[in-house]
């Protein structure tokens, strides 16, 4: 059997799947941020017309999927498979979105790395000839996350300076075996990395070592360096985590400074929007990818990026039991152009 | 690009990945059941030497992975990727098992369908040449599930006759590009199916329509019938769900009666073990597969089975918000022999 595996953690795609379309749905605060121009829909209703925030999150994912199908002029029957997951317990945002659609679905849990994980699995599935068109999708919602992971919003708890603001948003990407658009050419699957950070209000610091581990593995496996990329994009380290990653990388002789950008730092204006360390959540890297990033790749402004979804694999239970926060990061290489 | 896709939901594996080894860890009640002879380890300590049930569940998965590596004479470095997930919020059983092992990990959420989902993705990954050896793994724990999904055990709540008993157990399967053992030859990815069942104490009924939908899609896509299989094995419908599936199938002219078995009915002795409708949980189909089922396939007693992992995609939040229980079922064809 021909191997597409490279090194310990990476793989290449000899026939690179194409990202032909993408869609993003953004909440109110995100729509007031610096990337609003690139979202498909900016919504001011936190409930998205539903009775609960959890159902609102589901509606957001439905809107992302519907918008994607409209843009691609596809029907449900044309989609072979949806890979999706979210932060809600038992991923109900995703499973209720897909219910009774008739679209085959495989559910994922990668915390905030889910956009990269779903893209990575889409690339393997389409690249292996097992599907022609898959959708990679995820979402997060500030209000449903806050009450699940931290405190009910009505409690009015104060946030620490290292805390991040969960993005309300959903992104969906169509990965196809042929067509025009940016292509997925390789990927690196992350390992669960834990240096002992226990502060659930500083997830950036908990995820930074995982991001470094994946970027290092990617460079080693594919014999590349930061010079091979226009940008290295992390998912949601925020300002604290981004600085931690830069410092950790420097200790190992890697200078990511000129290339590293973070979706959590890009999605909000930290000066004006009172989000402390920046954005987070599955929806953070999803709406930044399905707008700004894929736009720049499509236009040719960027030739090649390494998109690194970062996830903090904690739960309220593990935190209450005094355990540290394991991090994970999956990397996917997307190359530009609309051909 | 050559297509391995068949019909709407299915795929074939031209070079079928091999299940070379498997391992199962069972809890106390499971070890007193009729399949005890086939488990690798029978444990009487509900905490598995840990301080909490959640950590006990993690320890159980670690034991499954360690036992698998011992049986296969492999080191961590020899495993390219672990696909795993569990029922705990944010899948902490799986992520804490993998943390700092250095083994690449992709997390899944498919509720009790996770054993089939992880096998299916392992088959796609190895079959596509993206990995040489992957592990498909999952777990569930009666005590950690009860307090998360229903009531604290100390509350002593009475169980309804349709309720199932979450299996305490973990199973791990090694899927390799070459070697001796049963082979994965095709698969069918399920759709999220919901006929409006709202009783969280009757998950068998909620999952039966999803099982039927996947079995029907499998037969249609691959032009097969129940006659092509020695057994059609559902994950954890239990007695109520199994009877519902048989009745639903009959309505559509399918007679599964002679072929259908259910891991939830096999794992316990319902007469003697007071488990009401039978076993459930990710660990249910996992330990039955990684013992009895793979044993019979390895020995040649069975030539071909359709293994159907069934999952109820509810959460306590969705139940409290009055929503029905979406079901999902993924099917995977395993063919026997040790060559």
XYZ file of C-alpha atoms in Angstrom:
678
model
C 0.000 0.000 0.000
C 1.381 3.428 -0.959
C 2.116 5.428 2.154
C 1.128 9.054 2.492
C 2.502 9.164 6.020
C 5.465 11.446 6.689
C 7.519 11.141 9.853
C 5.876 10.532 13.207
C 2.746 12.671 13.029
C 2.278 14.037 9.529
C 0.814 13.042 6.184
C 0.745 14.446 2.675
C -2.084 14.510 0.168
C -0.781 13.526 -3.277
C -4.091 14.699 -4.777
C -4.877 17.698 -2.587
C -8.553 18.188 -1.700
C -9.938 21.609 -2.574
C -11.721 24.076 -0.312
C -14.256 25.306 -2.827
C -16.580 27.229 -0.482
C -16.870 28.368 3.099
C -19.392 30.150 5.300
C -19.303 32.031 8.601
C -21.968 33.174 11.029
C -20.913 35.680 13.688
C -22.540 36.931 16.880
C -23.022 40.525 18.007
C -19.665 41.218 19.620
C -17.785 39.484 16.793
C -19.731 41.566 14.280
C -18.471 44.699 16.030
C -14.879 43.517 15.729
C -12.209 44.147 13.107
C -13.058 41.107 10.917
C -16.785 41.839 10.467
C -16.325 42.602 6.752
C -15.403 38.960 6.078
C -18.356 37.177 7.734
C -21.322 35.927 5.716
C -23.883 36.778 8.367
C -23.583 39.127 11.330
C -26.322 38.432 13.883
C -27.336 40.758 16.700
C -29.711 38.294 18.412
C -27.802 36.215 20.952
C -30.550 33.575 20.893
C -30.619 33.334 17.074
C -34.410 33.221 17.309
C -34.450 30.230 19.695
C -35.576 29.837 23.305
C -32.233 28.809 24.806
C -28.585 29.602 24.119
C -27.877 25.939 23.386
C -30.616 25.880 20.767
C -29.289 29.226 19.515
C -25.896 27.606 19.001
C -27.544 24.794 17.054
C -29.371 27.385 14.914
C -26.041 29.099 14.240
C -24.546 25.837 12.932
C -27.656 25.240 10.827
C -27.233 28.734 9.347
C -23.569 28.027 8.582
C -24.461 24.785 6.810
C -27.362 26.390 4.903
C -25.218 29.347 3.854
C -22.453 27.012 2.695
C -24.895 24.976 0.593
C -26.350 28.157 -0.924
C -22.920 29.516 -1.809
C -21.902 26.173 -3.323
C -25.308 25.688 -5.001
C -25.565 22.238 -3.421
C -28.417 20.256 -1.916
C -28.140 18.096 1.206
C -27.937 15.009 -1.013
C -24.743 16.340 -2.587
C -22.847 16.263 0.702
C -21.306 12.894 1.505
C -20.387 13.547 5.110
C -20.228 16.241 7.787
C -17.462 16.195 10.363
C -18.418 18.453 13.256
C -18.229 18.992 16.966
C -18.584 21.739 19.530
C -17.999 22.607 23.179
C -21.422 21.748 24.577
C -21.623 18.615 26.717
C -22.208 15.639 24.391
C -21.751 18.012 21.412
C -25.478 18.676 21.133
C -24.878 21.743 18.956
C -23.605 19.455 16.223
C -25.866 16.440 16.578
C -29.057 18.522 16.710
C -27.898 20.442 13.635
C -27.532 17.229 11.652
C -30.608 15.414 12.938
C -33.039 14.293 10.282
C -31.050 16.015 7.524
C -30.132 12.652 6.009
C -26.491 13.760 5.778
C -23.994 11.202 7.116
C -22.277 12.575 10.213
C -19.215 11.735 12.277
C -18.984 13.620 15.559
C -15.711 14.976 16.901
C -14.453 16.275 20.201
C -11.273 18.297 19.985
C -12.345 21.277 22.101
C -11.256 24.480 20.296
C -9.104 22.468 17.859
C -12.246 21.136 16.178
C -12.060 23.342 13.069
C -8.586 21.974 12.307
C -9.547 18.416 13.299
C -12.619 18.399 11.061
C -10.594 19.816 8.146
C -7.884 17.248 8.718
C -10.347 14.355 8.689
C -12.129 15.822 5.670
C -8.801 15.929 3.865
C -8.028 12.281 4.756
C -11.481 11.129 3.688
C -11.603 13.007 0.388
C -7.888 12.421 -0.247
C -8.353 8.679 0.269
C -11.201 8.567 -2.247
C -13.820 7.692 0.390
C -15.950 10.789 -0.250
C -16.252 13.464 -2.903
C -17.560 16.311 -0.772
C -17.363 16.653 2.987
C -18.165 19.546 5.281
C -15.932 20.492 8.213
C -17.914 22.512 10.733
C -17.923 23.769 14.299
C -19.388 26.424 16.576
C -19.153 28.010 19.988
C -21.370 30.416 21.880
C -20.274 32.777 24.647
C -23.391 32.339 26.773
C -23.738 28.556 26.502
C -20.023 28.126 27.245
C -19.908 30.497 30.187
C -22.690 28.769 32.041
C -21.359 25.311 31.271
C -17.670 25.869 31.996
C -17.630 28.740 34.465
C -20.535 30.609 36.046
C -24.101 31.492 35.045
C -23.904 34.883 33.346
C -26.437 36.345 35.792
C -23.962 35.746 38.615
C -21.814 38.540 37.200
C -18.483 36.946 38.135
C -15.380 39.024 37.523
C -12.974 37.833 34.835
C -9.225 37.533 35.324
C -6.836 39.414 32.998
C -5.724 36.107 31.423
C -9.304 35.010 30.664
C -10.467 34.818 27.072
C -13.849 35.606 25.584
C -15.598 32.642 23.937
C -16.505 33.591 20.393
C -20.149 33.308 19.360
C -19.852 32.008 15.852
C -19.911 29.073 13.504
C -17.862 28.236 10.440
C -18.331 25.588 7.760
C -15.922 24.549 5.013
C -16.646 22.461 1.915
C -13.791 20.085 1.074
C -14.087 18.545 -2.385
C -12.143 16.155 -4.577
C -12.106 18.698 -7.413
C -12.982 22.318 -8.097
C -11.443 25.746 -7.658
C -10.058 27.153 -4.455
C -7.330 26.781 -1.842
C -6.034 23.237 -1.439
C -5.164 21.155 1.628
C -1.750 19.678 0.925
C -0.617 18.116 4.216
C -1.382 17.876 7.906
C 0.104 17.100 11.285
C -1.890 15.315 13.985
C -1.238 16.600 17.478
C -0.355 14.818 20.707
C -2.007 15.623 24.034
C 0.500 17.828 25.820
C 0.319 18.852 29.443
C 2.953 20.844 31.285
C 0.853 21.092 34.438
C -1.022 24.394 33.975
C -4.095 24.229 36.241
C -5.624 27.689 35.838
C -8.882 27.267 33.904
C -8.858 31.033 33.384
C -5.558 30.862 31.497
C -6.165 28.399 28.707
C -3.731 30.173 26.395
C -0.833 29.153 28.621
C -2.176 25.585 28.803
C -2.418 25.285 25.008
C 0.845 27.009 24.016
C 3.065 23.929 24.676
C 0.770 21.778 22.507
C 0.971 24.348 19.702
C 4.752 24.366 19.884
C 4.907 20.546 19.892
C 2.786 20.327 16.736
C 4.628 23.102 14.888
C 7.977 21.441 15.730
C 6.706 18.010 14.642
C 5.372 19.506 11.416
C 8.706 21.145 10.564
C 10.589 17.936 11.385
C 8.265 15.553 9.540
C 8.048 17.646 6.369
C 11.558 19.112 6.565
C 10.207 22.642 6.601
C 10.610 25.836 8.609
C 8.680 29.034 9.258
C 10.264 30.388 6.061
C 8.036 28.044 4.043
C 4.854 29.769 5.236
C 3.287 33.180 4.732
C 1.614 32.800 8.104
C 1.486 30.284 10.936
C -1.975 30.694 12.426
C -2.900 29.418 15.874
C -6.543 28.972 16.847
C -7.183 30.691 20.118
C -4.097 31.161 22.257
C -5.031 34.793 22.852
C -2.432 37.400 23.766
C -1.110 35.540 26.822
C -0.831 32.206 25.041
C 0.658 33.738 21.908
C 3.399 35.395 23.931
C 3.974 32.113 25.789
C 4.312 30.248 22.484
C 6.773 32.810 21.110
C 8.868 32.552 24.288
C 8.790 28.738 24.354
C 9.743 28.635 20.667
C 12.669 31.016 21.220
C 13.995 28.686 23.937
C 14.171 25.982 21.302
C 15.808 28.204 18.713
C 12.664 28.789 16.670
C 11.815 32.345 15.683
C 8.103 32.427 14.893
C 7.830 36.166 15.540
C 7.525 37.328 11.947
C 4.998 34.672 10.947
C 2.775 33.865 13.929
C -0.759 35.228 14.084
C -3.542 34.026 16.386
C -7.254 33.975 15.609
C -8.031 34.862 19.240
C -6.022 38.080 18.855
C -7.455 38.897 15.416
C -11.177 38.435 16.032
C -11.652 41.197 18.608
C -10.195 44.643 19.137
C -8.671 44.103 22.555
C -8.328 47.840 23.200
C -11.972 48.646 22.572
C -13.895 45.422 23.175
C -12.961 44.475 26.772
C -12.188 40.855 25.993
C -9.094 40.605 28.198
C -6.652 38.143 26.593
C -8.673 37.735 23.360
C -11.102 35.327 21.756
C -11.420 31.580 22.249
C -13.783 28.696 21.510
C -14.260 26.394 18.524
C -16.009 29.233 16.710
C -12.993 31.543 17.057
C -10.663 29.847 14.594
C -13.699 28.767 12.555
C -15.005 32.248 11.718
C -11.526 33.710 11.255
C -10.677 30.867 8.829
C -14.048 31.065 7.035
C -13.623 34.715 6.245
C -10.318 36.515 6.555
C -7.902 33.584 6.162
C -9.501 31.677 3.289
C -10.217 35.010 1.610
C -6.519 35.921 1.617
C -5.591 32.446 0.343
C -8.243 32.560 -2.385
C -7.129 35.971 -3.609
C -3.517 34.844 -3.744
C -2.405 37.390 -1.118
C -1.022 34.385 0.771
C 0.457 31.326 -0.917
C 0.664 28.904 1.994
C -0.354 28.882 5.649
C -0.072 26.403 8.496
C -3.432 26.516 10.279
C -3.038 25.197 13.823
C -6.239 24.528 15.762
C -5.543 24.636 19.485
C -7.699 22.942 22.108
C -7.782 22.864 25.923
C -9.085 19.410 26.856
C -10.395 20.294 30.299
C -13.832 19.769 31.754
C -15.415 21.382 34.815
C -15.147 17.938 36.452
C -11.410 17.589 35.809
C -10.859 21.136 37.075
C -12.888 20.482 40.234
C -10.864 17.317 40.809
C -7.666 19.404 40.750
C -6.277 18.061 37.491
C -4.171 20.080 35.050
C -5.364 21.148 31.579
C -4.122 18.969 28.714
C -3.712 20.809 25.425
C -3.809 19.594 21.859
C -3.064 21.189 18.484
C -3.658 19.869 14.988
C -1.980 21.503 11.985
C -3.196 21.637 8.419
C -1.414 23.203 5.433
C -3.613 25.224 3.097
C -2.176 26.541 -0.152
C -3.608 29.534 -1.930
C -5.081 30.322 -5.296
C -8.480 29.945 -6.884
C -7.469 27.482 -9.644
C -9.018 10.200 -8.156
C -10.152 6.579 -7.670
C -13.351 6.468 -5.660
C -13.881 4.023 -2.825
C -17.293 5.493 -2.132
C -20.340 3.276 -2.652
C -23.834 4.703 -2.791
C -24.927 7.455 -0.458
C -23.286 6.479 2.828
C -20.899 3.591 2.301
C -17.315 2.951 1.252
C -15.185 -0.057 0.473
C -11.561 -0.741 1.329
C -9.743 -2.181 -1.691
C -6.813 -3.068 0.576
C -8.627 -4.052 3.765
C -6.938 -2.989 7.016
C -6.301 -5.818 9.462
C -7.357 -6.071 13.103
C -4.229 -7.771 14.388
C -4.845 -7.414 18.142
C -7.463 -6.272 20.624
C -7.797 -5.831 24.363
C -10.664 -5.537 26.834
C -10.904 -4.423 30.447
C -14.111 -5.230 32.296
C -15.598 -4.070 35.591
C -17.018 -6.176 38.410
C -20.571 -6.723 37.167
C -19.371 -7.390 33.606
C -16.873 -9.914 34.971
C -19.760 -11.774 36.607
C -21.617 -11.928 33.287
C -21.701 -14.568 30.561
C -18.814 -13.121 28.495
C -16.230 -12.973 31.291
C -14.121 -15.719 29.706
C -13.315 -13.454 26.753
C -12.042 -10.350 28.598
C -8.334 -9.696 29.055
C -8.709 -8.235 32.538
C -11.597 -8.559 34.970
C -11.388 -5.897 37.691
C -13.311 -5.938 40.957
C -12.267 -2.422 42.068
C -14.789 0.122 40.753
C -12.219 2.901 41.210
C -9.447 1.030 39.380
C -7.059 2.238 42.084
C -7.913 5.927 41.551
C -9.581 8.519 43.779
C -12.573 9.278 41.566
C -14.737 7.315 39.127
C -13.726 9.636 36.297
C -10.078 8.962 36.987
C -10.954 5.272 37.308
C -12.410 5.392 33.812
C -9.212 7.004 32.550
C -7.183 4.253 34.259
C -9.356 1.636 32.562
C -8.585 3.130 29.119
C -4.887 3.272 30.007
C -5.053 -0.435 30.929
C -6.760 -1.260 27.638
C -4.063 0.598 25.677
C -1.234 -0.962 27.712
C -2.714 -4.465 27.344
C -3.105 -3.946 23.597
C 0.519 -2.834 23.236
C 1.718 -5.820 25.294
C -0.304 -8.281 23.225
C 0.952 -6.731 19.982
C 4.517 -6.359 21.337
C 4.500 -2.688 20.360
C 5.855 0.448 21.958
C 4.050 3.805 22.025
C 6.292 4.987 19.190
C 4.921 2.229 16.957
C 1.374 3.595 17.080
C 0.684 6.317 14.535
C -2.619 7.529 15.912
C -5.307 6.809 18.496
C -8.941 7.522 17.700
C -10.931 7.570 20.930
C -13.795 9.125 22.812
C -16.075 8.419 25.740
C -19.257 9.581 27.457
C -17.740 11.919 30.032
C -18.293 15.625 29.445
C -15.504 16.872 27.155
C -14.324 13.244 26.770
C -11.831 13.547 29.615
C -11.500 9.765 29.870
C -9.839 9.746 26.470
C -7.798 12.943 26.580
C -6.338 12.201 30.009
C -5.433 8.675 28.841
C -3.438 10.050 25.927
C -1.843 13.014 27.663
C 1.935 13.096 27.533
C 2.106 9.692 25.830
C 3.447 11.289 22.638
C 0.892 9.336 20.600
C -1.029 11.437 18.061
C -4.691 11.601 19.032
C -7.949 12.581 17.374
C -10.899 12.821 19.751
C -14.363 11.619 18.814
C -17.854 12.056 20.147
C -20.359 9.495 18.929
C -21.912 8.546 22.285
C -22.206 4.738 22.432
C -21.390 4.443 18.712
C -17.785 5.405 19.416
C -16.312 1.905 19.065
C -17.716 1.659 15.532
C -16.837 5.293 14.719
C -13.228 4.886 15.838
C -12.896 1.632 13.856
C -14.436 3.277 10.809
C -12.008 6.209 10.946
C -9.099 3.854 11.615
C -10.068 1.908 8.500
C -10.255 5.095 6.388
C -6.908 6.341 7.692
C -5.005 3.067 7.284
C -6.868 2.219 4.073
C -5.959 5.604 2.598
C -2.275 5.055 3.365
C -2.151 7.877 5.928
C -1.093 5.631 8.826
C 0.265 2.131 9.275
C -1.109 1.375 12.719
C -3.954 3.097 14.508
C -5.792 2.267 17.701
C -9.588 2.535 18.006
C -10.574 2.829 21.646
C -13.383 3.784 23.985
C -14.714 3.296 27.502
C -17.678 3.838 29.751
C -18.175 3.541 33.501
C -21.454 2.883 35.287
C -20.762 5.209 38.201
C -19.341 8.158 36.260
C -22.214 7.930 33.759
C -24.988 7.639 36.318
C -23.969 10.760 38.173
C -23.427 12.725 34.995
C -26.527 11.710 33.049
C -29.043 10.771 35.716
C -28.720 10.928 39.513
C -25.886 10.608 42.031
C -25.703 6.920 42.975
C -26.128 7.745 46.665
C -29.575 9.142 45.890
C -30.769 5.573 45.277
C -33.204 6.496 42.486
C -35.376 3.691 41.173
C -34.762 2.534 37.610
C -37.524 2.042 35.034
C -37.964 -1.357 33.312
C -36.728 0.125 30.007
C -33.557 1.530 31.592
C -30.200 0.026 30.642
C -27.116 -0.532 32.778
C -24.030 1.390 31.614
C -21.190 -1.068 31.141
C -17.976 -0.450 33.064
C -15.381 -1.421 30.548
C -12.906 -0.351 27.910
C -11.899 -1.904 24.610
C -9.009 -1.142 22.263
C -8.412 -2.450 18.742
C -5.212 -2.295 16.682
C -5.890 -1.611 13.004
C -2.867 -2.197 10.771
C -1.998 -2.005 7.093
C -0.711 -5.592 7.168
C -0.596 -8.627 9.444
C -2.836 -11.498 10.436
C -6.366 -11.252 11.703
C -9.902 -10.219 10.792
C -10.114 -7.526 8.133
C -12.280 -4.411 7.782
C -13.675 -4.519 4.267
C -16.318 -1.792 4.133
C -18.326 0.625 6.210
C -21.481 2.713 6.307
C -21.580 6.121 7.961
C -24.796 6.855 9.828
C -27.166 9.790 9.714
C -28.617 11.403 12.825
C -32.126 9.976 13.090
C -34.811 11.172 15.449
C -38.377 9.923 15.540
C -39.259 11.997 18.601
C -38.542 9.601 21.494
C -38.046 11.783 24.593
C -37.664 9.219 27.384
C -34.037 9.338 28.540
C -34.687 6.043 30.332
C -35.502 4.294 27.066
C -32.498 4.881 24.873
C -32.957 1.571 23.072
C -36.172 2.848 21.504
C -34.477 6.126 20.580
C -31.582 4.354 18.849
C -33.501 1.598 17.034
C -34.614 3.820 14.097
C -31.012 4.944 13.544
C -29.855 1.322 13.519
C -32.493 0.406 10.962
C -31.609 3.408 8.774
C -27.936 2.421 8.701
C -28.582 -1.281 8.067
C -30.948 -0.374 5.213
C -28.450 2.092 3.730
C -25.704 -0.527 4.000
C -27.735 -3.161 2.171
C -28.729 -0.658 -0.525
C -25.274 0.836 -1.053
C -23.452 -2.511 -1.214
C -26.297 -4.492 -2.782
C -26.354 -6.921 0.116
C -28.870 -8.467 2.498
C -28.884 -10.142 5.904
C -28.053 -13.392 4.061
C -24.541 -12.048 3.425
C -23.724 -11.929 7.135
C -23.247 -14.497 9.863
C -24.384 -11.915 12.379
C -25.618 -8.335 12.386
C -24.473 -6.933 15.714
C -25.941 -3.795 17.242
C -24.093 -1.956 20.006
C -26.424 -1.371 22.892
C -30.072 -1.387 21.971
C -30.838 -3.700 24.884
C -33.879 -5.942 24.897
C -36.419 -3.130 24.347
C -34.466 -1.535 21.517
C -33.658 -4.862 19.882
C -37.338 -5.788 19.793
C -38.161 -2.305 18.447
C -35.569 -2.731 15.686
C -36.923 -6.165 14.720
C -40.469 -4.760 14.570
C -39.456 -1.665 12.566
C -37.480 -3.865 10.169
C -40.428 -6.211 9.678
C -42.590 -3.228 8.724
C -40.154 -2.554 5.900
C -40.019 -6.166 4.802
C -36.647 -6.924 6.378
C -36.346 -10.068 8.458
C -33.331 -9.589 10.736
C -34.570 -12.147 13.257
C -32.185 -14.954 12.456
C -29.103 -12.740 12.329
C -29.503 -9.880 14.794
C -27.634 -9.954 18.101
C -27.090 -7.005 20.445
C -24.070 -6.425 22.673
C -26.333 -4.949 25.366
C -28.245 -8.240 25.528
C -25.095 -10.388 25.410
C -22.946 -8.701 28.045
C -25.161 -9.367 31.080
C -27.406 -12.208 32.196
C -30.687 -10.300 32.397
C -32.343 -12.995 34.497
C -29.700 -13.026 37.197
C -27.994 -9.643 37.052
C -30.875 -7.162 37.534
C -29.890 -4.910 34.664
C -33.419 -4.329 33.370
C -33.275 -3.901 29.562
C -29.565 -4.814 29.278
C -26.186 -3.126 28.934
C -25.331 0.205 27.334
C -22.494 2.706 27.079
C -19.475 3.036 24.791
C -17.794 0.243 26.732
C -20.637 -2.199 26.028
C -20.020 -2.800 22.338
C -16.287 -2.262 22.949
C -15.757 -5.150 25.379
C -18.116 -7.479 23.520
C -16.236 -6.763 20.271
C -12.795 -7.012 21.910
C -13.487 -10.484 23.244
C -16.379 -12.590 22.046
C -16.925 -11.098 18.573
C -13.342 -10.736 17.343
C -12.583 -14.144 18.895
C -15.272 -15.811 16.803
C -14.081 -13.986 13.671
C -10.444 -14.880 14.338
C -11.230 -18.542 14.857
C -13.243 -18.679 11.647
C -16.482 -19.548 13.466
C -17.940 -16.498 11.734
C -16.932 -15.368 8.264
C -18.467 -11.908 8.104
C -20.329 -9.631 10.479
C -21.856 -6.176 10.232
C -20.898 -4.409 13.457
C -23.316 -1.522 14.095
C -22.357 0.913 16.857
C -25.460 2.679 18.137
C -25.417 6.030 19.936
C -28.008 8.197 21.697
C -26.915 11.790 21.148
C -28.694 13.313 24.128
C -27.279 15.426 26.918
C -28.799 16.239 30.308
C -29.217 19.797 28.983
C -31.147 18.735 25.884
C -33.343 16.465 28.021
C -34.041 19.251 30.522
C -34.943 21.539 27.640
C -37.573 19.007 26.518
C -35.867 17.929 23.319
C -36.071 14.426 21.824
C -33.139 12.019 21.655
C -31.385 11.863 18.283
C -29.825 8.488 17.510
C -26.939 7.528 15.265
C -25.493 4.215 14.069
C -22.299 3.512 12.158
C -21.744 0.145 10.505
C -18.473 -1.615 9.776
C -17.984 -4.952 8.022
C -15.425 -7.259 9.602
C -14.448 -10.461 7.820
C -13.051 -13.432 9.633
C -9.913 -15.511 9.583
C -6.445 -15.175 11.043
C -4.542 -14.992 7.731
